[in-house]
PDB file of C-alpha atoms (C1' of nucleotides) in Angstrom:
ATOM      1  CA  MET M   1      41.100 -45.984 -69.456  1.00 51.00           C
ATOM      2  CA  ASN M   2      38.408 -43.417 -69.966  1.00 45.00           C
ATOM      3  CA  GLU M   3      35.013 -44.514 -70.217  1.00 47.00           C
ATOM      4  CA  ASN M   4      34.220 -41.491 -72.493  1.00 46.00           C
ATOM      5  CA  THR M   5      36.421 -42.471 -75.370  1.00 44.00           C
ATOM      6  CA  THR M   6      35.508 -46.246 -75.572  1.00 56.00           C
ATOM      7  CA  LYS M   7      35.901 -47.878 -79.008  1.00 74.00           C
ATOM      8  CA  LEU M   8      36.925 -44.807 -80.959  1.00 91.00           C
ATOM      9  CA  THR M   9      37.893 -46.629 -84.114  1.00 96.00           C
ATOM     10  CA  PRO M  10      40.493 -45.349 -86.767  1.00 97.00           C
ATOM     11  CA  THR M  11      37.807 -44.752 -89.338  1.00 97.00           C
ATOM     12  CA  SER M  12      35.369 -42.734 -86.657  1.00 96.00           C
ATOM     13  CA  VAL M  13      38.590 -40.548 -85.569  1.00 97.00           C
ATOM     14  CA  LEU M  14      39.308 -39.717 -89.337  1.00 98.00           C
ATOM     15  CA  ASN M  15      35.676 -38.666 -89.461  1.00 98.00           C
ATOM     16  CA  LEU M  16      35.933 -36.694 -86.519  1.00 98.00           C
ATOM     17  CA  TRP M  17      39.018 -35.053 -87.757  1.00 98.00           C
ATOM     18  CA  HIS M  18      37.622 -34.424 -90.933  1.00 98.00           C
ATOM     19  CA  GLY M  19      34.591 -32.708 -89.470  1.00 98.00           C
ATOM     20  CA  VAL M  20      36.153 -30.644 -87.182  1.00 97.00           C
ATOM     21  CA  MET M  21      38.810 -29.382 -89.754  1.00 97.00           C
ATOM     22  CA  LEU M  22      35.946 -28.503 -91.987  1.00 97.00           C
ATOM     23  CA  ARG M  23      34.067 -26.411 -89.340  1.00 96.00           C
ATOM     24  CA  ALA M  24      37.222 -24.696 -88.359  1.00 96.00           C
ATOM     25  CA  LEU M  25      37.796 -23.575 -92.115  1.00 95.00           C
ATOM     26  CA  ARG M  26      34.247 -22.258 -92.419  1.00 93.00           C
ATOM     27  CA  ASP M  27      34.223 -20.458 -89.293  1.00 92.00           C
ATOM     28  CA  GLU M  28      37.508 -18.598 -90.374  1.00 84.00           C
ATOM     29  CA  HIS M  29      39.522 -19.643 -86.980  1.00 83.00           C
ATOM     30  CA  PRO M  30      42.298 -17.354 -86.557  1.00 79.00           C
ATOM     31  CA  ASP M  31      44.645 -19.489 -88.441  1.00 81.00           C
ATOM     32  CA  LEU M  32      47.073 -21.016 -86.309  1.00 93.00           C
ATOM     33  CA  THR M  33      49.867 -23.155 -87.517  1.00 95.00           C
ATOM     34  CA  ALA M  34      49.756 -26.697 -86.560  1.00 95.00           C
ATOM     35  CA  ARG M  35      52.638 -26.032 -84.135  1.00 96.00           C
ATOM     36  CA  GLN M  36      51.028 -22.972 -82.785  1.00 97.00           C
ATOM     37  CA  PHE M  37      47.738 -24.694 -82.023  1.00 97.00           C
ATOM     38  CA  ALA M  38      49.795 -27.597 -80.509  1.00 98.00           C
ATOM     39  CA  LEU M  39      51.651 -24.934 -78.294  1.00 98.00           C
ATOM     40  CA  LEU M  40      48.397 -23.916 -77.334  1.00 98.00           C
ATOM     41  CA  LEU M  41      46.979 -27.220 -76.157  1.00 98.00           C
ATOM     42  CA  HIS M  42      49.987 -28.080 -74.466  1.00 98.00           C
ATOM     43  CA  VAL M  43      50.173 -25.056 -72.311  1.00 98.00           C
ATOM     44  CA  TYR M  44      46.519 -25.391 -71.144  1.00 98.00           C
ATOM     45  CA  LEU M  45      46.269 -29.237 -70.834  1.00 98.00           C
ATOM     46  CA  THR M  46      49.586 -30.074 -69.191  1.00 98.00           C
ATOM     47  CA  PRO M  47      50.518 -28.868 -65.596  1.00 98.00           C
ATOM     48  CA  PRO M  48      52.734 -25.648 -65.334  1.00 97.00           C
ATOM     49  CA  PRO M  49      55.306 -24.210 -65.316  1.00 97.00           C
ATOM     50  CA  HIS M  50      55.974 -23.690 -68.983  1.00 98.00           C
ATOM     51  CA  THR M  51      59.218 -22.380 -70.405  1.00 98.00           C
ATOM     52  CA  VAL M  52      60.344 -21.825 -73.957  1.00 98.00           C
ATOM     53  CA  ARG M  53      62.997 -24.216 -73.731  1.00 98.00           C
ATOM     54  CA  GLY M  54      60.921 -26.974 -71.906  1.00 98.00           C
ATOM     55  CA  LEU M  55      57.914 -26.299 -74.764  1.00 98.00           C
ATOM     56  CA  ALA M  56      60.624 -26.503 -77.442  1.00 98.00           C
ATOM     57  CA  ALA M  57      62.061 -29.900 -76.306  1.00 97.00           C
ATOM     58  CA  GLU M  58      58.267 -31.370 -75.705  1.00 97.00           C
ATOM     59  CA  LEU M  59      56.921 -29.910 -78.943  1.00 97.00           C
ATOM     60  CA  ASN M  60      60.097 -31.104 -81.090  1.00 96.00           C
ATOM     61  CA  MET M  61      60.699 -27.424 -82.149  1.00 97.00           C
ATOM     62  CA  SER M  62      63.524 -24.887 -82.246  1.00 97.00           C
ATOM     63  CA  LYS M  63      63.363 -22.340 -79.626  1.00 98.00           C
ATOM     64  CA  PRO M  64      62.969 -19.139 -82.170  1.00 98.00           C
ATOM     65  CA  ALA M  65      59.818 -21.266 -83.374  1.00 98.00           C
ATOM     66  CA  VAL M  66      58.587 -21.229 -79.779  1.00 98.00           C
ATOM     67  CA  THR M  67      59.221 -17.547 -79.378  1.00 98.00           C
ATOM     68  CA  ARG M  68      57.624 -16.787 -82.588  1.00 98.00           C
ATOM     69  CA  ALA M  69      54.624 -18.924 -81.637  1.00 98.00           C
ATOM     70  CA  LEU M  70      54.239 -17.196 -78.474  1.00 98.00           C
ATOM     71  CA  ASP M  71      54.512 -13.720 -80.136  1.00 98.00           C
ATOM     72  CA  ARG M  72      51.636 -14.686 -82.110  1.00 97.00           C
ATOM     73  CA  LEU M  73      49.450 -16.316 -79.439  1.00 98.00           C
ATOM     74  CA  GLY M  74      50.301 -13.209 -77.268  1.00 97.00           C
ATOM     75  CA  ARG M  75      49.073 -10.986 -80.123  1.00 96.00           C
ATOM     76  CA  HIS M  76      45.738 -12.751 -80.065  1.00 96.00           C
ATOM     77  CA  ASP M  77      45.771 -12.860 -76.319  1.00 97.00           C
ATOM     78  CA  LEU M  78      45.688 -16.680 -76.069  1.00 97.00           C
ATOM     79  CA  ALA M  79      48.681 -16.921 -74.042  1.00 98.00           C
ATOM     80  CA  ARG M  80      50.971 -14.623 -71.900  1.00 98.00           C
ATOM     81  CA  ARG M  81      54.489 -14.296 -70.782  1.00 98.00           C
ATOM     82  CA  LYS M  82      55.625 -13.621 -67.389  1.00 97.00           C
ATOM     83  CA  ARG M  83      59.252 -13.164 -66.344  1.00 97.00           C
ATOM     84  CA  ASP M  84      60.412 -15.745 -63.451  1.00 97.00           C
ATOM     85  CA  HIS M  85      61.150 -14.074 -60.198  1.00 96.00           C
ATOM     86  CA  ALA M  86      63.391 -17.083 -59.332  1.00 96.00           C
ATOM     87  CA  ASP M  87      65.333 -17.105 -62.483  1.00 97.00           C
ATOM     88  CA  LYS M  88      65.378 -13.916 -64.466  1.00 97.00           C
ATOM     89  CA  ARG M  89      66.512 -15.534 -67.402  1.00 97.00           C
ATOM     90  CA  SER M  90      63.659 -17.735 -67.820  1.00 98.00           C
ATOM     91  CA  VAL M  91      60.091 -16.792 -69.062  1.00 98.00           C
ATOM     92  CA  LEU M  92      56.992 -18.404 -67.614  1.00 98.00           C
ATOM     93  CA  ILE M  93      54.037 -18.785 -70.214  1.00 98.00           C
ATOM     94  CA  GLN M  94      50.549 -18.472 -68.659  1.00 98.00           C
ATOM     95  CA  ARG M  95      46.981 -19.067 -69.712  1.00 98.00           C
ATOM     96  CA  THR M  96      44.898 -16.385 -70.322  1.00 98.00           C
ATOM     97  CA  VAL M  97      40.858 -16.202 -70.010  1.00 98.00           C
ATOM     98  CA  LYS M  98      40.556 -15.770 -73.767  1.00 97.00           C
ATOM     99  CA  GLY M  99      42.697 -18.766 -74.203  1.00 97.00           C
ATOM    100  CA  SER M 100      40.548 -20.737 -71.919  1.00 98.00           C
ATOM    101  CA  VAL M 101      37.292 -19.610 -73.722  1.00 97.00           C
ATOM    102  CA  TYR M 102      38.766 -20.369 -77.021  1.00 97.00           C
ATOM    103  CA  LEU M 103      39.738 -23.832 -76.258  1.00 97.00           C
ATOM    104  CA  ARG M 104      36.429 -24.700 -74.452  1.00 98.00           C
ATOM    105  CA  GLU M 105      34.493 -23.505 -77.702  1.00 97.00           C
ATOM    106  CA  PHE M 106      36.826 -25.689 -79.828  1.00 97.00           C
ATOM    107  CA  GLY M 107      36.103 -28.656 -77.418  1.00 98.00           C
ATOM    108  CA  ASP M 108      32.398 -28.128 -77.662  1.00 97.00           C
ATOM    109  CA  MET M 109      32.324 -27.607 -81.522  1.00 97.00           C
ATOM    110  CA  ALA M 110      34.440 -30.985 -81.816  1.00 97.00           C
ATOM    111  CA  ALA M 111      32.170 -32.777 -79.348  1.00 97.00           C
ATOM    112  CA  ARG M 112      29.253 -31.571 -81.177  1.00 97.00           C
ATOM    113  CA  VAL M 113      30.580 -32.903 -84.324  1.00 97.00           C
ATOM    114  CA  ALA M 114      31.414 -36.158 -82.785  1.00 96.00           C
ATOM    115  CA  ALA M 115      27.911 -36.499 -81.802  1.00 95.00           C
ATOM    116  CA  GLU M 116      26.693 -36.014 -85.365  1.00 92.00           C
ATOM    117  CA  LEU M 117      28.839 -38.663 -86.730  1.00 85.00           C
TER     118      LEU M 117
ATOM    119  CA  MET Q   1      24.339 -41.923 -84.101  1.00 51.00           C
ATOM    120  CA  ASN Q   2      27.600 -44.066 -84.243  1.00 46.00           C
ATOM    121  CA  GLU Q   3      28.173 -46.458 -81.341  1.00 47.00           C
ATOM    122  CA  ASN Q   4      31.689 -46.096 -81.668  1.00 46.00           C
ATOM    123  CA  THR Q   5      31.937 -42.450 -80.672  1.00 44.00           C
ATOM    124  CA  THR Q   6      29.364 -42.318 -77.729  1.00 56.00           C
ATOM    125  CA  LYS Q   7      29.800 -39.581 -75.160  1.00 75.00           C
ATOM    126  CA  LEU Q   8      33.121 -37.950 -76.365  1.00 91.00           C
ATOM    127  CA  THR Q   9      33.106 -35.092 -74.099  1.00 96.00           C
ATOM    128  CA  PRO Q  10      34.742 -31.639 -74.997  1.00 97.00           C
ATOM    129  CA  THR Q  11      37.500 -32.247 -72.575  1.00 97.00           C
ATOM    130  CA  SER Q  12      38.358 -35.559 -73.891  1.00 96.00           C
ATOM    131  CA  VAL Q  13      38.259 -34.496 -77.443  1.00 97.00           C
ATOM    132  CA  LEU Q  14      40.852 -31.780 -76.676  1.00 98.00           C
ATOM    133  CA  ASN Q  15      43.090 -34.318 -75.056  1.00 98.00           C
ATOM    134  CA  LEU Q  16      42.709 -36.092 -77.758  1.00 98.00           C
ATOM    135  CA  TRP Q  17      43.630 -33.347 -80.209  1.00 98.00           C
ATOM    136  CA  HIS Q  18      46.261 -32.749 -78.072  1.00 98.00           C
ATOM    137  CA  GLY Q  19      47.912 -36.213 -78.205  1.00 98.00           C
ATOM    138  CA  VAL Q  20      47.587 -36.793 -81.739  1.00 97.00           C
ATOM    139  CA  MET Q  21      49.373 -33.334 -82.698  1.00 97.00           C
ATOM    140  CA  LEU Q  22      52.000 -34.174 -80.044  1.00 97.00           C
ATOM    141  CA  ARG Q  23      52.559 -37.385 -81.925  1.00 96.00           C
ATOM    142  CA  ALA Q  24      52.542 -35.791 -85.402  1.00 96.00           C
ATOM    143  CA  LEU Q  25      54.894 -33.266 -84.621  1.00 95.00           C
ATOM    144  CA  ARG Q  26      57.235 -35.792 -82.895  1.00 93.00           C
ATOM    145  CA  ASP Q  27      57.042 -38.002 -86.035  1.00 91.00           C
ATOM    146  CA  GLU Q  28      58.101 -35.248 -88.235  1.00 84.00           C
ATOM    147  CA  HIS Q  29      54.844 -35.812 -90.254  1.00 83.00           C
ATOM    148  CA  PRO Q  30      55.510 -34.162 -93.886  1.00 79.00           C
ATOM    149  CA  ASP Q  31      54.094 -30.879 -92.594  1.00 81.00           C
ATOM    150  CA  LEU Q  32      50.676 -29.987 -94.251  1.00 93.00           C
ATOM    151  CA  THR Q  33      48.805 -27.019 -93.679  1.00 95.00           C
ATOM    152  CA  ALA Q  34      45.579 -27.280 -91.978  1.00 95.00           C
ATOM    153  CA  ARG Q  35      44.028 -26.628 -95.433  1.00 96.00           C
ATOM    154  CA  GLN Q  36      45.883 -29.162 -97.169  1.00 97.00           C
ATOM    155  CA  PHE Q  37      45.338 -31.771 -94.621  1.00 97.00           C
ATOM    156  CA  ALA Q  38      41.602 -30.915 -94.701  1.00 98.00           C
ATOM    157  CA  LEU Q  39      41.766 -31.298 -98.496  1.00 98.00           C
ATOM    158  CA  LEU Q  40      43.214 -34.662 -98.240  1.00 98.00           C
ATOM    159  CA  LEU Q  41      40.861 -35.869 -95.872  1.00 98.00           C
ATOM    160  CA  HIS Q  42      37.864 -34.495 -97.826  1.00 98.00           C
ATOM    161  CA  VAL Q  43      39.000 -36.480-100.922  1.00 98.00           C
ATOM    162  CA  TYR Q  44      39.339 -39.368 -99.250  1.00 98.00           C
ATOM    163  CA  LEU Q  45      36.172 -39.487 -96.946  1.00 98.00           C
ATOM    164  CA  THR Q  46      33.586 -37.815 -99.143  1.00 98.00           C
ATOM    165  CA  PRO Q  47      32.286 -39.401-102.466  1.00 98.00           C
ATOM    166  CA  PRO Q  48      33.862 -38.458-105.847  1.00 97.00           C
ATOM    167  CA  PRO Q  49      34.027 -36.758-108.074  1.00 97.00           C
ATOM    168  CA  HIS Q  50      36.139 -34.064-106.784  1.00 98.00           C
ATOM    169  CA  THR Q  51      36.891 -31.036-108.922  1.00 98.00           C
ATOM    170  CA  VAL Q  52      39.197 -27.872-108.058  1.00 98.00           C
ATOM    171  CA  ARG Q  53      35.880 -25.633-107.974  1.00 98.00           C
ATOM    172  CA  GLY Q  54      33.879 -27.979-105.806  1.00 98.00           C
ATOM    173  CA  LEU Q  55      36.633 -28.298-103.175  1.00 98.00           C
ATOM    174  CA  ALA Q  56      37.338 -24.817-103.200  1.00 98.00           C
ATOM    175  CA  ALA Q  57      33.558 -24.135-102.213  1.00 97.00           C
ATOM    176  CA  GLU Q  58      33.219 -27.012 -99.785  1.00 97.00           C
ATOM    177  CA  LEU Q  59      36.618 -26.014 -98.119  1.00 97.00           C
ATOM    178  CA  ASN Q  60      35.868 -22.190 -98.079  1.00 97.00           C
ATOM    179  CA  MET Q  61      39.286 -21.853 -99.940  1.00 97.00           C
ATOM    180  CA  SER Q  62      39.993 -19.987-103.192  1.00 98.00           C
ATOM    181  CA  LYS Q  63      40.656 -21.816-106.079  1.00 98.00           C
ATOM    182  CA  PRO Q  64      44.373 -21.031-106.403  1.00 98.00           C
ATOM    183  CA  ALA Q  65      44.688 -22.020-103.070  1.00 98.00           C
ATOM    184  CA  VAL Q  66      43.288 -25.620-104.253  1.00 98.00           C
ATOM    185  CA  THR Q  67      45.613 -25.782-107.081  1.00 98.00           C
ATOM    186  CA  ARG Q  68      48.522 -25.124-104.703  1.00 98.00           C
ATOM    187  CA  ALA Q  69      47.460 -27.582-102.096  1.00 98.00           C
ATOM    188  CA  LEU Q  70      47.096 -30.204-104.868  1.00 98.00           C
ATOM    189  CA  ASP Q  71      50.519 -29.282-106.127  1.00 98.00           C
ATOM    190  CA  ARG Q  72      52.024 -30.161-102.721  1.00 97.00           C
ATOM    191  CA  LEU Q  73      49.720 -33.226-102.328  1.00 97.00           C
ATOM    192  CA  GLY Q  74      50.789 -34.606-105.698  1.00 97.00           C
ATOM    193  CA  ARG Q  75      54.515 -33.862-104.915  1.00 96.00           C
ATOM    194  CA  HIS Q  76      54.008 -36.341-102.064  1.00 95.00           C
ATOM    195  CA  ASP Q  77      51.962 -38.735-104.174  1.00 97.00           C
ATOM    196  CA  LEU Q  78      49.124 -38.358-101.831  1.00 97.00           C
ATOM    197  CA  ALA Q  79      46.655 -37.065-104.540  1.00 98.00           C
ATOM    198  CA  ARG Q  80      46.472 -37.236-108.181  1.00 98.00           C
ATOM    199  CA  ARG Q  81      44.788 -35.036-111.021  1.00 98.00           C
ATOM    200  CA  LYS Q  82      43.270 -36.558-114.013  1.00 97.00           C
ATOM    201  CA  ARG Q  83      41.403 -34.481-117.103  1.00 97.00           C
ATOM    202  CA  ASP Q  84      37.815 -35.128-117.228  1.00 97.00           C
ATOM    203  CA  HIS Q  85      37.010 -36.706-120.354  1.00 96.00           C
ATOM    204  CA  ALA Q  86      33.629 -35.270-120.565  1.00 96.00           C
ATOM    205  CA  ASP Q  87      34.405 -31.907-119.837  1.00 97.00           C
ATOM    206  CA  LYS Q  88      38.081 -31.238-120.698  1.00 97.00           C
ATOM    207  CA  ARG Q  89      38.252 -28.086-118.604  1.00 97.00           C
ATOM    208  CA  SER Q  90      37.740 -29.837-115.239  1.00 98.00           C
ATOM    209  CA  VAL Q  91      40.034 -31.810-113.321  1.00 98.00           C
ATOM    210  CA  LEU Q  92      39.096 -34.907-111.239  1.00 98.00           C
ATOM    211  CA  ILE Q  93      41.094 -35.303-108.101  1.00 98.00           C
ATOM    212  CA  GLN Q  94      41.717 -39.001-107.439  1.00 98.00           C
ATOM    213  CA  ARG Q  95      43.085 -40.884-104.524  1.00 98.00           C
ATOM    214  CA  THR Q  96      46.434 -42.662-104.378  1.00 98.00           C
ATOM    215  CA  VAL Q  97      47.701 -45.962-102.531  1.00 98.00           C
ATOM    216  CA  LYS Q  98      50.235 -43.978-100.804  1.00 97.00           C
ATOM    217  CA  GLY Q  99      47.474 -41.562 -99.576  1.00 97.00           C
ATOM    218  CA  SER Q 100      45.332 -44.341 -98.248  1.00 98.00           C
ATOM    219  CA  VAL Q 101      48.026 -45.685 -96.237  1.00 97.00           C
ATOM    220  CA  TYR Q 102      49.105 -42.345 -95.074  1.00 97.00           C
ATOM    221  CA  LEU Q 103      45.495 -41.504 -93.720  1.00 97.00           C
ATOM    222  CA  ARG Q 104      45.035 -45.143 -92.458  1.00 98.00           C
ATOM    223  CA  GLU Q 105      48.277 -44.925 -90.304  1.00 97.00           C
ATOM    224  CA  PHE Q 106      47.042 -41.734 -89.189  1.00 97.00           C
ATOM    225  CA  GLY Q 107      43.809 -42.956 -87.948  1.00 98.00           C
ATOM    226  CA  ASP Q 108      45.535 -46.011 -86.353  1.00 97.00           C
ATOM    227  CA  MET Q 109      47.636 -43.500 -84.620  1.00 97.00           C
ATOM    228  CA  ALA Q 110      44.944 -41.285 -83.632  1.00 97.00           C
ATOM    229  CA  ALA Q 111      42.938 -44.284 -82.301  1.00 97.00           C
ATOM    230  CA  ARG Q 112      45.936 -45.566 -80.151  1.00 97.00           C
ATOM    231  CA  VAL Q 113      46.062 -42.082 -78.646  1.00 97.00           C
ATOM    232  CA  ALA Q 114      42.577 -42.098 -77.666  1.00 96.00           C
ATOM    233  CA  ALA Q 115      42.754 -45.624 -76.234  1.00 95.00           C
ATOM    234  CA  GLU Q 116      45.811 -44.379 -74.113  1.00 92.00           C
ATOM    235  CA  LEU Q 117      43.774 -41.296 -72.846  1.00 85.00           C
TER     236      LEU Q 117
ATOM    237  C1'  DA Y   1      85.634 -11.078 -60.251  1.00 83.65           C
ATOM    238  C1'  DA Y   2      86.689 -13.358 -64.277  1.00 83.65           C
ATOM    239  C1'  DA Y   3      85.155 -17.458 -67.222  1.00 83.65           C
ATOM    240  C1'  DG Y   4      81.944 -20.210 -68.569  1.00 83.65           C
ATOM    241  C1'  DT Y   5      77.083 -21.756 -69.180  1.00 83.65           C
ATOM    242  C1'  DC Y   6      72.171 -21.154 -69.776  1.00 83.65           C
ATOM    243  C1'  DC Y   7      67.997 -18.478 -71.182  1.00 83.65           C
ATOM    244  C1'  DG Y   8      65.134 -16.338 -74.308  1.00 83.65           C
ATOM    245  C1'  DT Y   9      65.375 -13.196 -78.268  1.00 83.65           C
ATOM    246  C1'  DT Y  10      66.780 -10.938 -82.609  1.00 83.65           C
ATOM    247  C1'  DT Y  11      68.544 -11.306 -87.055  1.00 83.65           C
ATOM    248  C1'  DC Y  12      69.517 -13.325 -91.527  1.00 83.65           C
ATOM    249  C1'  DG Y  13      68.412 -15.536 -95.850  1.00 83.65           C
ATOM    250  C1'  DC Y  14      65.350 -18.739 -97.465  1.00 83.65           C
ATOM    251  C1'  DC Y  15      60.944 -20.964 -98.508  1.00 83.65           C
ATOM    252  C1'  DT Y  16      56.121 -21.231 -98.772  1.00 83.65           C
ATOM    253  C1'  DG Y  17      51.605 -19.904 -98.461  1.00 83.65           C
ATOM    254  C1'  DC Y  18      47.874 -16.345 -99.590  1.00 83.65           C
ATOM    255  C1'  DG Y  19      44.248 -13.380-102.613  1.00 83.65           C
ATOM    256  C1'  DT Y  20      43.563 -10.574-106.717  1.00 83.65           C
ATOM    257  C1'  DA Y  21      43.734 -10.405-111.336  1.00 83.65           C
ATOM    258  C1'  DA Y  22      44.905 -12.227-115.945  1.00 83.65           C
ATOM    259  C1'  DC Y  23      45.362 -15.857-118.810  1.00 83.65           C
ATOM    260  C1'  DG Y  24      44.479 -19.885-122.357  1.00 83.65           C
ATOM    261  C1'  DA Y  25      41.476 -23.854-123.033  1.00 83.65           C
ATOM    262  C1'  DC Y  26      37.128 -25.475-123.548  1.00 83.65           C
ATOM    263  C1'  DA Y  27      32.094 -25.353-123.293  1.00 83.65           C
ATOM    264  C1'  DT Y  28      27.621 -23.355-124.697  1.00 83.65           C
ATOM    265  C1'  DG Y  29      24.204 -20.707-126.510  1.00 83.65           C
ATOM    266  C1'  DA Y  30      22.334 -17.528-130.066  1.00 83.65           C
TER     267       DA Y  30
ATOM    268  C1'  DT H   1      30.384 -19.063-135.902  1.00 83.65           C
ATOM    269  C1'  DC H   2      31.205 -16.179-132.686  1.00 83.65           C
ATOM    270  C1'  DA H   3      30.136 -14.005-128.166  1.00 83.65           C
ATOM    271  C1'  DT H   4      30.064 -15.273-123.387  1.00 83.65           C
ATOM    272  C1'  DG H   5      30.684 -17.966-119.553  1.00 83.65           C
ATOM    273  C1'  DT H   6      33.389 -21.244-116.935  1.00 83.65           C
ATOM    274  C1'  DC H   7      37.185 -24.540-116.048  1.00 83.65           C
ATOM    275  C1'  DG H   8      41.885 -24.900-113.775  1.00 83.65           C
ATOM    276  C1'  DT H   9      46.312 -22.637-113.895  1.00 83.65           C
ATOM    277  C1'  DT H  10      49.880 -18.952-113.409  1.00 83.65           C
ATOM    278  C1'  DA H  11      51.815 -14.319-112.554  1.00 83.65           C
ATOM    279  C1'  DC H  12      52.292 -11.003-108.847  1.00 83.65           C
ATOM    280  C1'  DG H  13      53.414  -8.645-104.570  1.00 83.65           C
ATOM    281  C1'  DC H  14      52.929  -9.788 -99.846  1.00 83.65           C
ATOM    282  C1'  DA H  15      53.020 -11.876 -95.323  1.00 83.65           C
ATOM    283  C1'  DG H  16      54.629 -15.298 -92.253  1.00 83.65           C
ATOM    284  C1'  DG H  17      57.207 -19.273 -90.673  1.00 83.65           C
ATOM    285  C1'  DC H  18      61.509 -21.691 -90.587  1.00 83.65           C
ATOM    286  C1'  DG H  19      66.534 -22.979 -88.661  1.00 83.65           C
ATOM    287  C1'  DA H  20      71.123 -21.277 -87.778  1.00 83.65           C
ATOM    288  C1'  DA H  21      73.821 -18.260 -85.703  1.00 83.65           C
ATOM    289  C1'  DA H  22      74.951 -14.546 -82.778  1.00 83.65           C
ATOM    290  C1'  DC H  23      73.549 -11.647 -79.037  1.00 83.65           C
ATOM    291  C1'  DG H  24      72.810  -9.332 -74.213  1.00 83.65           C
ATOM    292  C1'  DG H  25      71.346 -10.447 -69.698  1.00 83.65           C
ATOM    293  C1'  DA H  26      71.352 -13.558 -65.914  1.00 83.65           C
ATOM    294  C1'  DC H  27      73.154 -17.343 -63.032  1.00 83.65           C
ATOM    295  C1'  DT H  28      77.113 -20.409 -61.733  1.00 83.65           C
ATOM    296  C1'  DT H  29      81.837 -21.967 -60.897  1.00 83.65           C
ATOM    297  C1'  DT H  30      86.244 -21.251 -59.974  1.00 83.65           C
TER     298       DT H  30
END
DNA sequence: AAAGTCCGTTTCGCCTGCGTAACGACATGA
DNA sequence: TCATGTCGTTACGCAGGCGAAACGGACTTT
């Protein structure tokens, strides 16, 4: 579908993954769990609105796990909570500038690794 | 360098990462830490021999962390230890059939995700 | 307005990871 | 031989994640 990712073979994607994780470890990235990172990606790459319940279902996590992940991301200012006006029980998860920068840098780094394959 | 990964942009690699992690969560992959997974990839994608000390240096981990990661991978039969005959202090980390299968399946899954981008 | 439902959070006990420091086994050099 | 260094592991205390269950607050239904 996307011209930019044509012919990415299993072997090359493994090498990509390896290179990126290696870089992430060396750069001492704020260590996010796989789930926390997946949550972050999900909030930034899929259309809003995002609720705790919705994220839990889509990411196959329990609600408390989502709550805790949001606590952690919030502490790093990578995501923010905002009460829903329409339904005050709900919480809307929003993006932050710092989160956008963080993911953009991650993407740039990964693209660089891919280029050096 | 590699024709198979031409023009992988920051945006597309982020989408790839997102899709793969989503799949991994849904499929309830044996949850390996980032470090454990990086270690696994390193053992399979870089040339032997691999020692605890060497892996610790290359992955920017402490030696005990490597030991524990190897315990975990060993329990899942994804990697194996073998004493070095030449220097009996050392341990050589070896690949297993199950580990090869596991990574091949991961690579296939990731390539499939990339194709569907 | 009372009963029931839904939302996100908190609490609880458990499990696993972490780095530092100390350890025994082995190798090496004087 | 024996002092010193290096190998991987273990011991320790700490920090953080996990799911199940219970919770208060907010909607909805009757």
